[in-house]
N, C-alpha and C. Protein backbone atom coordinates (compact mmCIF):
# COMPACT_ATOMS: atom_id res chain seq x y z
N UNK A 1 157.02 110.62 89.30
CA UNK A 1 155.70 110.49 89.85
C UNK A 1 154.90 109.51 89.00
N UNK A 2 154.59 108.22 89.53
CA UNK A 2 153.62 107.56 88.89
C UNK A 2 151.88 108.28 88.67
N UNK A 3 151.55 107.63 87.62
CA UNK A 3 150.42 108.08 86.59
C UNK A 3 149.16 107.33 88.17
N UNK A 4 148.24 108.38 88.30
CA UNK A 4 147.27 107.77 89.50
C UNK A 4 145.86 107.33 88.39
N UNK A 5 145.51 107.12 88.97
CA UNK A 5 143.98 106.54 88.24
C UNK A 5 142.89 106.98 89.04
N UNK A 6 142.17 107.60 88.11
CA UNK A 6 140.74 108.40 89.04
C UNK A 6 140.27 107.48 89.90
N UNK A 7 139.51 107.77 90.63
CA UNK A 7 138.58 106.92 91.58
C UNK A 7 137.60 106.22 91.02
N UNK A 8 137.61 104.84 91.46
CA UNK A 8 136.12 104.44 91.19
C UNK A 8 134.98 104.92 90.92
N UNK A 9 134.53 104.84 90.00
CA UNK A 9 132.83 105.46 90.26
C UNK A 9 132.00 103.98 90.24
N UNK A 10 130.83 104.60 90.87
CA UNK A 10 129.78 103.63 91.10
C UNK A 10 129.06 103.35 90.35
N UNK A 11 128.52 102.13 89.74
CA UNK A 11 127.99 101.91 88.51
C UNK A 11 126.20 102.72 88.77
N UNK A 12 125.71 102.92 87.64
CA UNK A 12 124.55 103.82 88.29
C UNK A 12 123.28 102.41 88.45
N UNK A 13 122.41 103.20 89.67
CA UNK A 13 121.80 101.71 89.79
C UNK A 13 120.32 102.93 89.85
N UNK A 14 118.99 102.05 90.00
CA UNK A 14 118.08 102.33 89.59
C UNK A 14 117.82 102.43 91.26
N UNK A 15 117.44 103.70 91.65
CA UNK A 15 116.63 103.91 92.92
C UNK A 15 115.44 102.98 93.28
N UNK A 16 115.61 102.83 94.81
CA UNK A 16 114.46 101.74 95.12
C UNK A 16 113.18 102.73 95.01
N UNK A 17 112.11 101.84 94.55
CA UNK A 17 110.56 102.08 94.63
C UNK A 17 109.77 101.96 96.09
N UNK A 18 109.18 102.79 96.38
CA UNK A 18 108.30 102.70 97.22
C UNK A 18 107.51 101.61 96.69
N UNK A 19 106.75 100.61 97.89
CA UNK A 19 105.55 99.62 97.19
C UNK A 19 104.62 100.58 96.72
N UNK A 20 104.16 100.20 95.56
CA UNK A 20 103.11 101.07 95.47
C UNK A 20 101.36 100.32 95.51
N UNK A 21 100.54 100.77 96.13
CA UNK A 21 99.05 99.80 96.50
C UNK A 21 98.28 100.84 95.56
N UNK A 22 97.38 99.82 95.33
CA UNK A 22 95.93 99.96 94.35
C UNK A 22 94.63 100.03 95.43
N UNK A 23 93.97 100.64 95.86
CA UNK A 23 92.85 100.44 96.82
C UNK A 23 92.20 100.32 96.13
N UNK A 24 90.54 99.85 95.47
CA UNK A 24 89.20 100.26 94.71
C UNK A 24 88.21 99.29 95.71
N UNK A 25 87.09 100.00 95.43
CA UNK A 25 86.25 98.63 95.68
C UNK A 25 85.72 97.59 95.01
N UNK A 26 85.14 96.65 95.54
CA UNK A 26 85.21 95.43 95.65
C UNK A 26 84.47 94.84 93.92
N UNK A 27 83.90 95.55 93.02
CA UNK A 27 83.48 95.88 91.96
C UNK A 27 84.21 95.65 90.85
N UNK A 28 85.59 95.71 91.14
CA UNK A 28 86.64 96.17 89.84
C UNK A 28 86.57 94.76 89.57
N UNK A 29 87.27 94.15 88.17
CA UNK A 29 87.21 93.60 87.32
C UNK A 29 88.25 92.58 87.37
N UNK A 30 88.52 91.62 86.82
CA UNK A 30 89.43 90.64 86.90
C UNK A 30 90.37 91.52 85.58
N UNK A 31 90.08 92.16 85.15
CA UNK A 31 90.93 92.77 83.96
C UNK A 31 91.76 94.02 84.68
N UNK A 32 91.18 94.54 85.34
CA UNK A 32 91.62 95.90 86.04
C UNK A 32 92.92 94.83 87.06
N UNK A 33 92.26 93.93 88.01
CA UNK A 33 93.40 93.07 88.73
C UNK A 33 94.78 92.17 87.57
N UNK A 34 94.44 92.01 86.81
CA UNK A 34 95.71 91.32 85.61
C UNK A 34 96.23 92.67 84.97
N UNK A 35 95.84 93.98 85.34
CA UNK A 35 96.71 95.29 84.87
C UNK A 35 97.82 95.50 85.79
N UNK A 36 96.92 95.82 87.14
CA UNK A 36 97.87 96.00 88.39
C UNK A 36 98.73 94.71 88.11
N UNK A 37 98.82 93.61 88.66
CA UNK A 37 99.56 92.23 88.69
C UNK A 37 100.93 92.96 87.46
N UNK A 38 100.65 92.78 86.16
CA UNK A 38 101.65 93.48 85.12
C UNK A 38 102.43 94.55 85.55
N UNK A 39 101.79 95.29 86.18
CA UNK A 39 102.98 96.58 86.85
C UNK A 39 103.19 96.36 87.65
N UNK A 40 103.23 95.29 88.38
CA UNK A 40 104.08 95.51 89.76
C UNK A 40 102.99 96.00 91.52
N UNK A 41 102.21 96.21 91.07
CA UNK A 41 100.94 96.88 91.85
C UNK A 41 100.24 95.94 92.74
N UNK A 42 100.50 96.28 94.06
CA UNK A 42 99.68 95.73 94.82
C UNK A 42 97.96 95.57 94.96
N UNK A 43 97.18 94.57 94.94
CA UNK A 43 95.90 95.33 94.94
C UNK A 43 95.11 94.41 96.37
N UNK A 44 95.03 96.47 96.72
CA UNK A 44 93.86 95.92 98.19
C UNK A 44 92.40 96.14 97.70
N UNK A 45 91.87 95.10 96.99
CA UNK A 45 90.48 94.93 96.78
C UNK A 45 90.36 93.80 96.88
N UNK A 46 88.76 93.70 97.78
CA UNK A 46 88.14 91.97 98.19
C UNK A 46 87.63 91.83 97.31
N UNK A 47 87.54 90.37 97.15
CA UNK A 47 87.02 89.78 96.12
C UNK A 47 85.64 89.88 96.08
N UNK A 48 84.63 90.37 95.09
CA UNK A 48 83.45 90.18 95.53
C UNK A 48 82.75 88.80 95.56
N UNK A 49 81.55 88.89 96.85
CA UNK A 49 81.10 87.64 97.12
C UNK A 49 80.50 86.98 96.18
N UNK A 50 80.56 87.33 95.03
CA UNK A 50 79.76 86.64 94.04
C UNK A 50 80.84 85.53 93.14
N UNK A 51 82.34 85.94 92.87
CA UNK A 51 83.11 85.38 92.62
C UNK A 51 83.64 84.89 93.35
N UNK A 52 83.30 84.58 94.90
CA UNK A 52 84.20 84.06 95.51
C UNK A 52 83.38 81.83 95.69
N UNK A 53 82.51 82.18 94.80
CA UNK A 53 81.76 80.74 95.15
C UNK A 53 82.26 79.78 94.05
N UNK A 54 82.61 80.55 92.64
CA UNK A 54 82.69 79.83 91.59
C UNK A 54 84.18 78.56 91.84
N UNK A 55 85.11 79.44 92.56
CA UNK A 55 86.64 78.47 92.90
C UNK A 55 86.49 77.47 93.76
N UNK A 56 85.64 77.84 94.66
CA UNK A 56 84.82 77.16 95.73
C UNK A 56 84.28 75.71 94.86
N UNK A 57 83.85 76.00 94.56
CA UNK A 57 83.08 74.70 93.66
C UNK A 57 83.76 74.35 92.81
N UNK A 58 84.74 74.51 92.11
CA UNK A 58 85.88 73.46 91.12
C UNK A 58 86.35 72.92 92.34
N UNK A 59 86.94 73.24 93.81
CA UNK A 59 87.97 72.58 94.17
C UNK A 59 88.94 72.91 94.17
N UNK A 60 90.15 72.35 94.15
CA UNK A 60 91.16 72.12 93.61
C UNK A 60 91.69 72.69 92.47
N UNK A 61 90.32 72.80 91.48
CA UNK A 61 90.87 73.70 90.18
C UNK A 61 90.59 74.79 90.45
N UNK A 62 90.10 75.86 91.24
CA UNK A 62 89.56 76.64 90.99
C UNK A 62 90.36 78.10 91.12
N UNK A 63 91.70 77.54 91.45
CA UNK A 63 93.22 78.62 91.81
C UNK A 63 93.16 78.75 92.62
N UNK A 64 93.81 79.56 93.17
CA UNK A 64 94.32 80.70 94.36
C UNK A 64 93.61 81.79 94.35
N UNK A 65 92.74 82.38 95.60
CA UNK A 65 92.25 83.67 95.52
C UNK A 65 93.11 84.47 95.41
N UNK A 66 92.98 85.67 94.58
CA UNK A 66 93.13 86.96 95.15
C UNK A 66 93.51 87.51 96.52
N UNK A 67 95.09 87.78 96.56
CA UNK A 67 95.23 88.54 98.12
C UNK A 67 94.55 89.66 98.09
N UNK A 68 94.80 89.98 99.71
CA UNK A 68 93.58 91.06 99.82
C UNK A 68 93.98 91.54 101.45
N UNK A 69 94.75 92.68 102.11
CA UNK A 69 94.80 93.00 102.82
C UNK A 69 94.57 93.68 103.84
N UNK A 70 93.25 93.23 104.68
CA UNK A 70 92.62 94.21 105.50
C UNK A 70 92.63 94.89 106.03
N UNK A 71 94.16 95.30 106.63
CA UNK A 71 94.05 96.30 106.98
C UNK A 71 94.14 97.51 106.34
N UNK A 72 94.69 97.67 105.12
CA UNK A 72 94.94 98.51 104.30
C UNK A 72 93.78 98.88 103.63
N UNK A 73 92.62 97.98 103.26
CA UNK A 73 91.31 98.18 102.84
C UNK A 73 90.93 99.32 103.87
N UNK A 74 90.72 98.73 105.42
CA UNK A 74 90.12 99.70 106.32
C UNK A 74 90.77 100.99 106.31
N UNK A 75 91.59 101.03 105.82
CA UNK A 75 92.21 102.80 105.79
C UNK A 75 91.82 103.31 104.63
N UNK A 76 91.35 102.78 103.26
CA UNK A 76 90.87 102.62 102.41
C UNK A 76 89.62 103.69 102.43
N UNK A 77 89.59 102.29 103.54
CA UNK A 77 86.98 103.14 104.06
C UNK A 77 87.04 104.51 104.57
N UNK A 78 88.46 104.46 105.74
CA UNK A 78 88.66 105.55 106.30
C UNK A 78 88.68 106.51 105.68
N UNK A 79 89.83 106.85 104.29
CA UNK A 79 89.86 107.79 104.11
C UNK A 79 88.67 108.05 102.68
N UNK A 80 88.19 107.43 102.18
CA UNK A 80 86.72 107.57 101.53
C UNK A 80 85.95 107.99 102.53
N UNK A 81 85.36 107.38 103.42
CA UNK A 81 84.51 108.30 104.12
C UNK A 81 84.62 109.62 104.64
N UNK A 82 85.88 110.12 105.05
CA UNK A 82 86.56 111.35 105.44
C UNK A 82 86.18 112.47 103.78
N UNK A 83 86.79 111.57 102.76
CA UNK A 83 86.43 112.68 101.72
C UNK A 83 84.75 112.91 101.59
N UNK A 84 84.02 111.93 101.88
CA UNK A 84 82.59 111.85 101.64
C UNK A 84 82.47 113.04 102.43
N UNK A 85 82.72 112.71 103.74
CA UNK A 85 82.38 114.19 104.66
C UNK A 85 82.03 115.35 104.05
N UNK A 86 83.57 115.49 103.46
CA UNK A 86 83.98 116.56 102.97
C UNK A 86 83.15 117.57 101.58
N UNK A 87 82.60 116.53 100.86
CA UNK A 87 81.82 116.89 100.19
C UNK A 87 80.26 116.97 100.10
N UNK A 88 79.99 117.18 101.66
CA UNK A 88 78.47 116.91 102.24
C UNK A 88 78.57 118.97 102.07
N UNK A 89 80.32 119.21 101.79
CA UNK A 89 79.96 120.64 101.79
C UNK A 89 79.75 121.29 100.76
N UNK A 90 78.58 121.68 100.02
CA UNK A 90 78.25 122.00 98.68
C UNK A 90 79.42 122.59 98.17
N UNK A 91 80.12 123.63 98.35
CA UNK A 91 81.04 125.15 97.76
C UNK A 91 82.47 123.86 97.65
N UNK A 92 82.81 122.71 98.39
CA UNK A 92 83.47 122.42 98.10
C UNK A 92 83.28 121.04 96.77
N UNK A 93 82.22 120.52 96.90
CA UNK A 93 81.62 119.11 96.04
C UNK A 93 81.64 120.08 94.42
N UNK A 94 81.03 121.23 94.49
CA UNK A 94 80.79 121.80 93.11
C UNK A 94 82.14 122.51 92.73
N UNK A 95 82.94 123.09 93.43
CA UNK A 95 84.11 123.87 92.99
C UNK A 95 83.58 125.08 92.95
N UNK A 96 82.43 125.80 93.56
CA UNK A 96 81.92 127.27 92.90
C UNK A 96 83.30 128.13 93.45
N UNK A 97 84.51 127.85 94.13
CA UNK A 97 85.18 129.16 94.00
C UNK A 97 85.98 128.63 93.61
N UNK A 98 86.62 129.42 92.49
CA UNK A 98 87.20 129.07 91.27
C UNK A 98 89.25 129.30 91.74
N UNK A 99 89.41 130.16 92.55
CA UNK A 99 90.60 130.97 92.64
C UNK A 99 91.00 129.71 94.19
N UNK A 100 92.28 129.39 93.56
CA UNK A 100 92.23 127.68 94.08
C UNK A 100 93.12 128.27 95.58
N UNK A 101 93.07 129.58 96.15
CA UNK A 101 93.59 129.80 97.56
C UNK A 101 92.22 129.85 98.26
N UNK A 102 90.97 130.28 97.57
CA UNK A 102 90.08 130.55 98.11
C UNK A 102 89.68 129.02 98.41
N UNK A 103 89.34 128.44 97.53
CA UNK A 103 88.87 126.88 97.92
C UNK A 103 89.62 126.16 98.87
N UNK A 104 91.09 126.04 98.72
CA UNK A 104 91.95 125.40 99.65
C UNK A 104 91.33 126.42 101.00
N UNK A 105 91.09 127.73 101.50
CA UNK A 105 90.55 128.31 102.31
C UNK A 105 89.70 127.17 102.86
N UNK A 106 88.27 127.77 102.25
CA UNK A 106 87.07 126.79 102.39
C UNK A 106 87.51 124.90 102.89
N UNK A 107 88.00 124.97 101.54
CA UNK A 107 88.66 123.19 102.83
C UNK A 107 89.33 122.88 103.85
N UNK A 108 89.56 123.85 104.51
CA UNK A 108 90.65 123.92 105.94
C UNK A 108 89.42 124.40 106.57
N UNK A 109 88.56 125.04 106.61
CA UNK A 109 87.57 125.71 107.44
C UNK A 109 86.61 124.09 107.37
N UNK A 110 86.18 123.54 106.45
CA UNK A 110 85.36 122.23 106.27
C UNK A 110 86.11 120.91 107.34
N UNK A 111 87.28 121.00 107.09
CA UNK A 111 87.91 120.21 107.69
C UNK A 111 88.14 120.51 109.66
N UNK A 112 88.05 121.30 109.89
CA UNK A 112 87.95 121.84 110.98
C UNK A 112 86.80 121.90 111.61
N UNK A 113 85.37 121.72 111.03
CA UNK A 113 84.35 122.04 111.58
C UNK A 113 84.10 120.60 111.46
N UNK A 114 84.73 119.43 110.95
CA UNK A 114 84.40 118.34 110.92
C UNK A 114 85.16 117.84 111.82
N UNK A 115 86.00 118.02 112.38
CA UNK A 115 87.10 117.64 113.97
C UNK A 115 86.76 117.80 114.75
N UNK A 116 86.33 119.23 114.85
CA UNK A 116 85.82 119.66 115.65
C UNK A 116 84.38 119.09 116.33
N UNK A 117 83.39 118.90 115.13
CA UNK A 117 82.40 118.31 115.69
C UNK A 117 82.42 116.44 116.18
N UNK A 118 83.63 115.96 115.66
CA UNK A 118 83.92 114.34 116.48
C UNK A 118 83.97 114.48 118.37
């Protein structure tokens, strides 16, 4: 009987990443955007209009804006405003119930009376 040789194994490889996105608004910093950029991080924030004149006026020198993907912003607003809702409800904005089935309670009842009333 010849000598067999185990099976191949597969060299181990590094699982794919989900993209991962940065939402903020339009405020954040050219330092906060050269963090994301370093990791790999998408960032859906517009440029604010105040920096958007200075590139404008070099020209040519003034780089490449900042991508910026709108639609992902608008889901952005969406779901900020949805939490805003949410905390128009005092018991949930302050945390007064402490015992975190009771609160998750309270936020299913908040969330429901806010569906409900669309």
């Amino acid at each position: 009987m010849a000598h067999q040789r185990p099976p191949a194994q597969r060299a181990q490889q590094r699982p794919e990443r989900a993209e991962q996105r940065a939402a903020a608004p339009a405020a954040i910093d050219a330092d906060f955007r050269r963090h994301l950029r370093r990791h790999g991080i998408r960032a859906v924030i517009p440029q604010p209009a105040g920096q958007a004149a200075s590139p404008k006026r070099l020209g040519r020198f003034g780089g490449r804006p900042p991508s910026f993907d709108r639609e992902a912003y608008k889901q952005r607003n969406t779901v900020e405003r949805r939490i805003n809702k949410l905390n128009e409800w005092r018991g949930l904005a302050t945390r007064y119930d402490k015992p975190a089935t009771i609160y998750l309670a309270g936020l299913h009842l908040a969330a429901i009376f806010i569906w409900s009333a669309r």
